[in-house]
Coordinates of C-alpha atoms in Angstrom, one line a residue:
M156 CA -7.1 9.8 -23.6
T157 CA -3.4 10.0 -22.6
P158 CA -1.1 11.1 -25.4
Q159 CA 1.4 8.4 -26.5
L160 CA 4.8 10.0 -26.2
L161 CA 6.9 6.9 -26.4
S162 CA 7.9 5.6 -29.9
I163 CA 6.1 2.6 -31.4
P164 CA 9.2 0.3 -31.0
M165 CA 9.5 1.3 -27.4
R166 CA 5.8 0.8 -26.7
H167 CA 5.9 -2.7 -28.3
F168 CA 9.1 -3.5 -26.4
L169 CA 7.5 -2.6 -23.1
E170 CA 4.4 -4.6 -23.8
V171 CA 6.4 -7.7 -24.6
A172 CA 8.5 -7.1 -21.5
R173 CA 5.3 -7.0 -19.4
S174 CA 3.6 -10.0 -20.8
G175 CA 6.6 -12.2 -21.8
S176 CA 4.8 -13.0 -25.0
V177 CA 4.7 -11.5 -28.5
S178 CA 1.2 -12.8 -29.1
Q179 CA -0.2 -11.4 -25.8
A180 CA 1.5 -8.1 -26.5
A181 CA 0.0 -8.0 -30.0
A182 CA -3.5 -8.6 -28.6
R183 CA -3.1 -5.8 -26.0
L184 CA -1.8 -3.4 -28.7
F185 CA -4.4 -4.5 -31.3
V186 CA -1.8 -5.3 -33.9
A187 CA -0.5 -8.4 -35.6
S188 CA 2.1 -10.5 -33.9
S189 CA 4.4 -10.1 -36.9
A190 CA 4.3 -6.3 -36.5
V191 CA 5.4 -6.6 -32.9
S192 CA 8.2 -9.0 -33.9
R193 CA 9.4 -6.6 -36.6
Q194 CA 9.5 -3.6 -34.1
I195 CA 11.5 -5.7 -31.5
A196 CA 13.9 -6.8 -34.2
R197 CA 14.3 -3.2 -35.5
L198 CA 15.0 -2.0 -31.9
E199 CA 17.6 -4.7 -31.3
D200 CA 19.3 -4.0 -34.6
G201 CA 19.4 -0.3 -33.8
L202 CA 20.9 -0.9 -30.3
G203 CA 23.2 -3.6 -31.4
T204 CA 22.3 -6.0 -28.7
P205 CA 19.5 -8.6 -28.0
L206 CA 16.9 -7.4 -25.6
F207 CA 15.1 -10.8 -25.2
E208 CA 16.0 -14.5 -25.0
R209 CA 13.6 -16.4 -27.1
H210 CA 12.2 -19.6 -25.5
A211 CA 9.5 -22.0 -26.4
R212 CA 7.3 -20.7 -23.5
G213 CA 7.9 -17.0 -24.2
M214 CA 10.3 -14.1 -24.2
A215 CA 12.7 -13.4 -21.3
L216 CA 14.5 -10.1 -20.9
T217 CA 18.3 -10.1 -21.2
P218 CA 20.3 -7.9 -18.8
A219 CA 20.3 -5.2 -21.5
G220 CA 16.6 -5.6 -21.9
E221 CA 16.1 -5.3 -18.1
R222 CA 18.0 -2.1 -18.0
L223 CA 16.0 -0.6 -20.9
A224 CA 12.7 -1.8 -19.5
A225 CA 13.4 -0.2 -16.1
H226 CA 14.3 3.1 -17.7
L227 CA 11.2 3.2 -20.0
R228 CA 8.9 2.3 -17.1
N229 CA 10.1 5.2 -15.1
A230 CA 9.9 7.5 -18.2
Q231 CA 6.4 6.4 -18.8
L232 CA 5.3 7.0 -15.2
D233 CA 7.0 10.4 -15.3
I234 CA 5.1 11.2 -18.5
E235 CA 1.8 10.2 -16.9
Q236 CA 2.6 12.3 -13.8
V237 CA 3.4 15.4 -15.9
I238 CA 0.2 14.9 -18.0
E239 CA -1.9 14.7 -14.9
Q240 CA -0.3 17.9 -13.5
V241 CA -0.9 19.7 -16.8
R242 CA -4.6 18.6 -16.8
D243 CA -5.0 19.8 -13.2
L244 CA -3.4 23.3 -13.7
G245 CA -5.9 25.9 -12.8
G246 CA -8.4 23.5 -11.3
Q247 CA -8.9 21.0 -8.5
G248 CA -9.0 17.7 -10.5
A249 CA -9.0 14.3 -8.8
H250 CA -5.6 12.9 -7.9
R251 CA -4.9 9.2 -8.0
I252 CA -2.7 7.1 -5.7
R253 CA -2.3 3.4 -6.7
M254 CA -1.2 1.2 -3.8
A255 CA -0.5 -2.5 -3.4
C256 CA -0.3 -4.6 -0.3
T257 CA -0.4 -8.2 0.9
E258 CA -3.5 -9.6 2.4
G259 CA -2.7 -9.2 6.1
F260 CA -2.9 -5.4 5.8
A261 CA -6.0 -5.3 3.6
A262 CA -8.9 -6.2 5.9
H263 CA -8.4 -3.5 8.6
F264 CA -5.2 -1.5 8.6
M265 CA -5.1 -0.1 5.1
P266 CA -8.8 0.8 4.9
Q267 CA -8.3 2.9 8.1
V268 CA -5.2 4.6 6.7
M269 CA -7.0 5.3 3.4
R270 CA -10.0 6.8 5.1
S271 CA -8.0 9.0 7.3
F272 CA -5.8 10.2 4.4
E273 CA -8.8 11.0 2.2
S274 CA -10.4 13.0 5.0
L275 CA -7.3 15.2 4.9
H276 CA -7.0 15.3 1.1
A277 CA -10.5 15.5 -0.2
G278 CA -10.8 14.5 -3.9
T279 CA -8.0 12.0 -3.8
Q280 CA -8.7 8.8 -5.6
L281 CA -7.2 5.9 -3.7
E282 CA -6.7 2.5 -5.4
L283 CA -5.6 -0.6 -3.4
H284 CA -4.6 -3.8 -5.1
V285 CA -4.2 -6.9 -2.9
G286 CA -1.9 -9.7 -3.9
S287 CA 0.8 -12.2 -2.9
P288 CA 4.2 -10.9 -1.8
D289 CA 5.7 -11.6 -5.3
G290 CA 2.6 -10.2 -7.0
V291 CA 2.8 -6.9 -5.1
S292 CA 6.4 -6.5 -6.2
A293 CA 5.4 -7.3 -9.8
L294 CA 2.8 -4.6 -9.7
L295 CA 5.4 -2.0 -8.8
A296 CA 7.9 -3.3 -11.3
R297 CA 5.2 -3.1 -14.1
G298 CA 4.3 0.5 -13.1
E299 CA 0.8 -0.6 -12.1
A300 CA 1.2 0.6 -8.5
D301 CA 2.9 3.7 -7.1
I302 CA 3.5 2.4 -3.5
A303 CA 3.6 -1.1 -1.9
L304 CA 3.4 -2.4 1.6
K305 CA 4.7 -5.9 2.4
Y306 CA 6.9 -8.0 4.7
V307 CA 10.4 -8.5 3.4
V308 CA 13.2 -10.9 4.4
A309 CA 15.7 -10.0 1.7
P310 CA 16.4 -6.9 -0.5
E311 CA 14.5 -6.8 -3.8
P312 CA 16.3 -5.5 -6.9
G313 CA 14.7 -2.7 -8.8
L314 CA 12.6 -1.5 -5.8
R315 CA 13.4 1.5 -3.6
I316 CA 12.7 1.4 0.2
A317 CA 10.7 4.4 1.3
H318 CA 10.4 3.1 4.9
S319 CA 11.6 0.0 6.7
S320 CA 10.9 -1.1 10.3
G321 CA 11.3 -4.4 12.2
A322 CA 8.3 -6.6 11.9
P323 CA 8.8 -9.8 14.0
V324 CA 6.4 -12.7 13.8
F325 CA 4.0 -13.0 16.8
A326 CA 2.2 -15.9 18.4
V327 CA -1.5 -14.8 18.3
L328 CA -3.5 -16.3 21.1
R329 CA -6.9 -16.1 22.8
P330 CA -6.5 -14.1 26.1
D331 CA -7.2 -17.2 28.1
H332 CA -4.6 -19.4 26.4
P333 CA -1.9 -20.7 28.8
L334 CA 0.9 -19.0 26.8
A335 CA -0.9 -15.6 26.9
R336 CA 0.4 -15.0 30.5
R337 CA 4.0 -15.1 29.2
R338 CA 5.8 -12.0 27.9
V339 CA 7.8 -14.1 25.3
V340 CA 7.0 -17.4 23.7
S341 CA 9.4 -20.0 22.5
V342 CA 9.0 -22.1 19.3
A343 CA 9.2 -25.2 21.4
D344 CA 6.2 -23.9 23.5
A345 CA 4.2 -23.1 20.4
V346 CA 4.5 -26.5 18.7
R347 CA 2.9 -28.2 21.7
Y348 CA -0.4 -26.6 20.8
P349 CA -2.6 -26.7 17.7
L350 CA -1.1 -24.4 15.1
A351 CA -2.7 -22.1 12.4
V352 CA -0.1 -21.0 9.9
G353 CA 0.2 -19.4 6.5
D354 CA 1.2 -21.4 3.5
K355 CA 4.8 -21.9 2.4
G356 CA 4.8 -18.6 0.5
V357 CA 4.1 -16.5 3.6
T358 CA 7.1 -15.0 5.4
A359 CA 5.9 -15.8 8.9
R360 CA 5.6 -19.5 8.0
Q361 CA 9.1 -19.5 6.4
L362 CA 10.7 -18.0 9.4
F363 CA 8.9 -20.3 11.8
D364 CA 9.9 -23.3 9.8
Q365 CA 13.5 -22.1 9.8
A366 CA 13.5 -21.7 13.6
C367 CA 12.0 -25.2 14.0
S368 CA 14.6 -26.7 11.7
L369 CA 17.4 -25.1 13.7
Q370 CA 16.1 -26.8 16.9
G371 CA 15.1 -30.1 15.3
L372 CA 11.4 -29.5 16.1
Q373 CA 8.5 -30.8 14.0
Y374 CA 4.9 -29.8 14.0
R375 CA 1.6 -30.6 12.3
A376 CA -0.6 -27.5 11.6
I377 CA -4.3 -28.0 11.8
F378 CA -5.2 -24.9 9.7
I379 CA -3.1 -23.6 6.7
S380 CA -4.0 -20.7 4.5
N381 CA -2.4 -17.9 2.6
F382 CA -5.2 -15.6 4.0
S383 CA -5.0 -14.5 7.6
S384 CA -8.7 -13.5 7.3
V385 CA -9.4 -17.3 7.0
L386 CA -7.3 -18.3 10.0
L387 CA -8.5 -15.6 12.5
P388 CA -12.1 -16.9 12.8
L389 CA -10.8 -20.4 13.3
L390 CA -8.6 -19.4 16.3
R391 CA -9.8 -21.3 19.4
A392 CA -8.7 -21.1 23.1
T393 CA -6.0 -23.7 22.7
D394 CA -4.6 -22.6 19.3
V395 CA -1.6 -20.6 18.3
M396 CA -1.6 -18.6 15.1
L397 CA 1.4 -17.0 13.4
S398 CA 0.9 -13.4 12.4
G399 CA 2.3 -9.9 12.2
H400 CA 1.2 -7.3 14.7
L401 CA -0.6 -5.0 12.2
T402 CA -2.8 -7.8 11.0
V403 CA -4.4 -8.2 14.5
T404 CA -4.1 -4.8 16.1
H405 CA -7.9 -4.2 15.8
L406 CA -8.6 -7.6 17.6
I407 CA -6.0 -6.7 20.3
D408 CA -7.8 -3.4 20.8
A409 CA -11.1 -5.3 21.1
G410 CA -9.7 -7.7 23.7
T411 CA -10.3 -10.8 21.7
V412 CA -6.7 -11.8 21.1
V413 CA -3.2 -11.1 22.4
A414 CA 0.1 -11.1 20.6
R415 CA 3.3 -12.4 22.1
P416 CA 6.8 -12.2 20.5
F417 CA 8.9 -15.3 19.9
A418 CA 12.3 -15.6 21.6
E419 CA 14.1 -17.1 18.6
A420 CA 16.2 -14.8 16.4
P421 CA 14.9 -16.0 13.0
L422 CA 11.5 -14.8 13.9
Q423 CA 12.8 -11.3 14.5
Q424 CA 14.5 -10.9 11.1
R425 CA 11.5 -9.8 9.0
Q426 CA 11.1 -6.1 7.9
L427 CA 7.9 -4.2 7.1
Q428 CA 8.7 -2.1 4.1
V429 CA 7.0 0.7 2.1
L430 CA 8.3 0.3 -1.4
A431 CA 8.4 2.3 -4.7
L432 CA 10.0 1.7 -8.0
E433 CA 13.7 2.5 -8.1
G434 CA 14.6 5.6 -10.0
R435 CA 11.1 7.0 -9.9
T436 CA 10.2 10.3 -8.1
L437 CA 6.7 10.0 -6.5
P438 CA 4.4 13.0 -7.0
P439 CA 3.9 15.2 -4.0
L440 CA 0.5 13.7 -3.1
A441 CA 1.9 10.1 -3.1
Q442 CA 4.8 11.3 -1.0
A443 CA 2.3 12.7 1.5
F444 CA 0.5 9.3 1.6
V445 CA 3.8 7.5 2.2
Q446 CA 4.4 9.8 5.3
H447 CA 0.8 9.3 6.4
L448 CA 1.3 5.5 6.1
V449 CA 4.6 5.6 8.0
D450 CA 3.0 7.6 10.8
A451 CA 0.2 5.0 11.0
I452 CA 2.7 2.2 11.2
A453 CA 4.6 3.9 14.0
S454 CA 1.3 4.6 15.9
A455 CA 0.3 1.0 15.7
G456 CA 3.7 -0.2 16.9
R457 CA 3.2 1.8 20.1
R458 CA 0.0 0.0 21.0
K459 CA -0.2 -2.7 23.6
R460 CA -0.2 -6.4 22.7
G461 CA -3.1 -7.4 24.8
R462 CA -3.8 -8.6 28.4
A463 CA -4.1 -12.2 29.4
R464 CA -7.0 -13.5 31.5
R465 CA -7.4 -16.7 33.4
A466 CA -9.5 -19.4 31.8
D467 CA -12.8 -20.1 33.6

């Protein structure tokens, strides 16, 4: 059991901040809702400022509440880190790294990175949570993940960038596709073929739609999903799929697909970022994993994008 070093009002405040609801916070804390409300009111009176805006659908943090919540989350994570170090003094206890990533990295890239890291650091416990881009950021913000890997098109407040590199959107094709013989593909070329695209919450789809809008182009996708693992098996010889390079590196190596960059600037604007919570110092083992992950990203970036072959 981990000792509770935060005061009761602070713990109740953090739980309401996480859930956005007094009743949900009370259920998680195993206390009455009235007790949670009293602790929040007492904390606000002591600080002389409201920490929440009360709405019919729940509780939303005020700017002062956001500031306090960010500080307490970092403090809580630091406490957990110190407690783990104390427990491991004089022994070789298991060390945990909690990661989050979006779906495109989860099927092949991250398992390879996790396996290779564990072989270098025996006894490490590696947790991977897979979610939507917003969900991955929320896991970091709530302190439920130490490190996150995702595509980003704009800075995210409250998160620290541990690594950032360009991550353009690619046209993924079968090696015998007519466009596979080109070094660069245009959006106008792509829309002439059946398209497999992510849903509107996926960055590759957003940037592709932006490029089409700028050129006055329209398209009708035949397959749409927020999971690339659904789209990849559907890819036929005539289709074009939108994807990041890391998602399909294993298929390029196997010779079953090729990846071709788009010519248009909007499709070059995406970044691949390794993120942590702002203001938090990662423990040494997590820092080592970040470096291992960055090295794996760089290694994948140096790989070839596949060779075309003529259709029979």
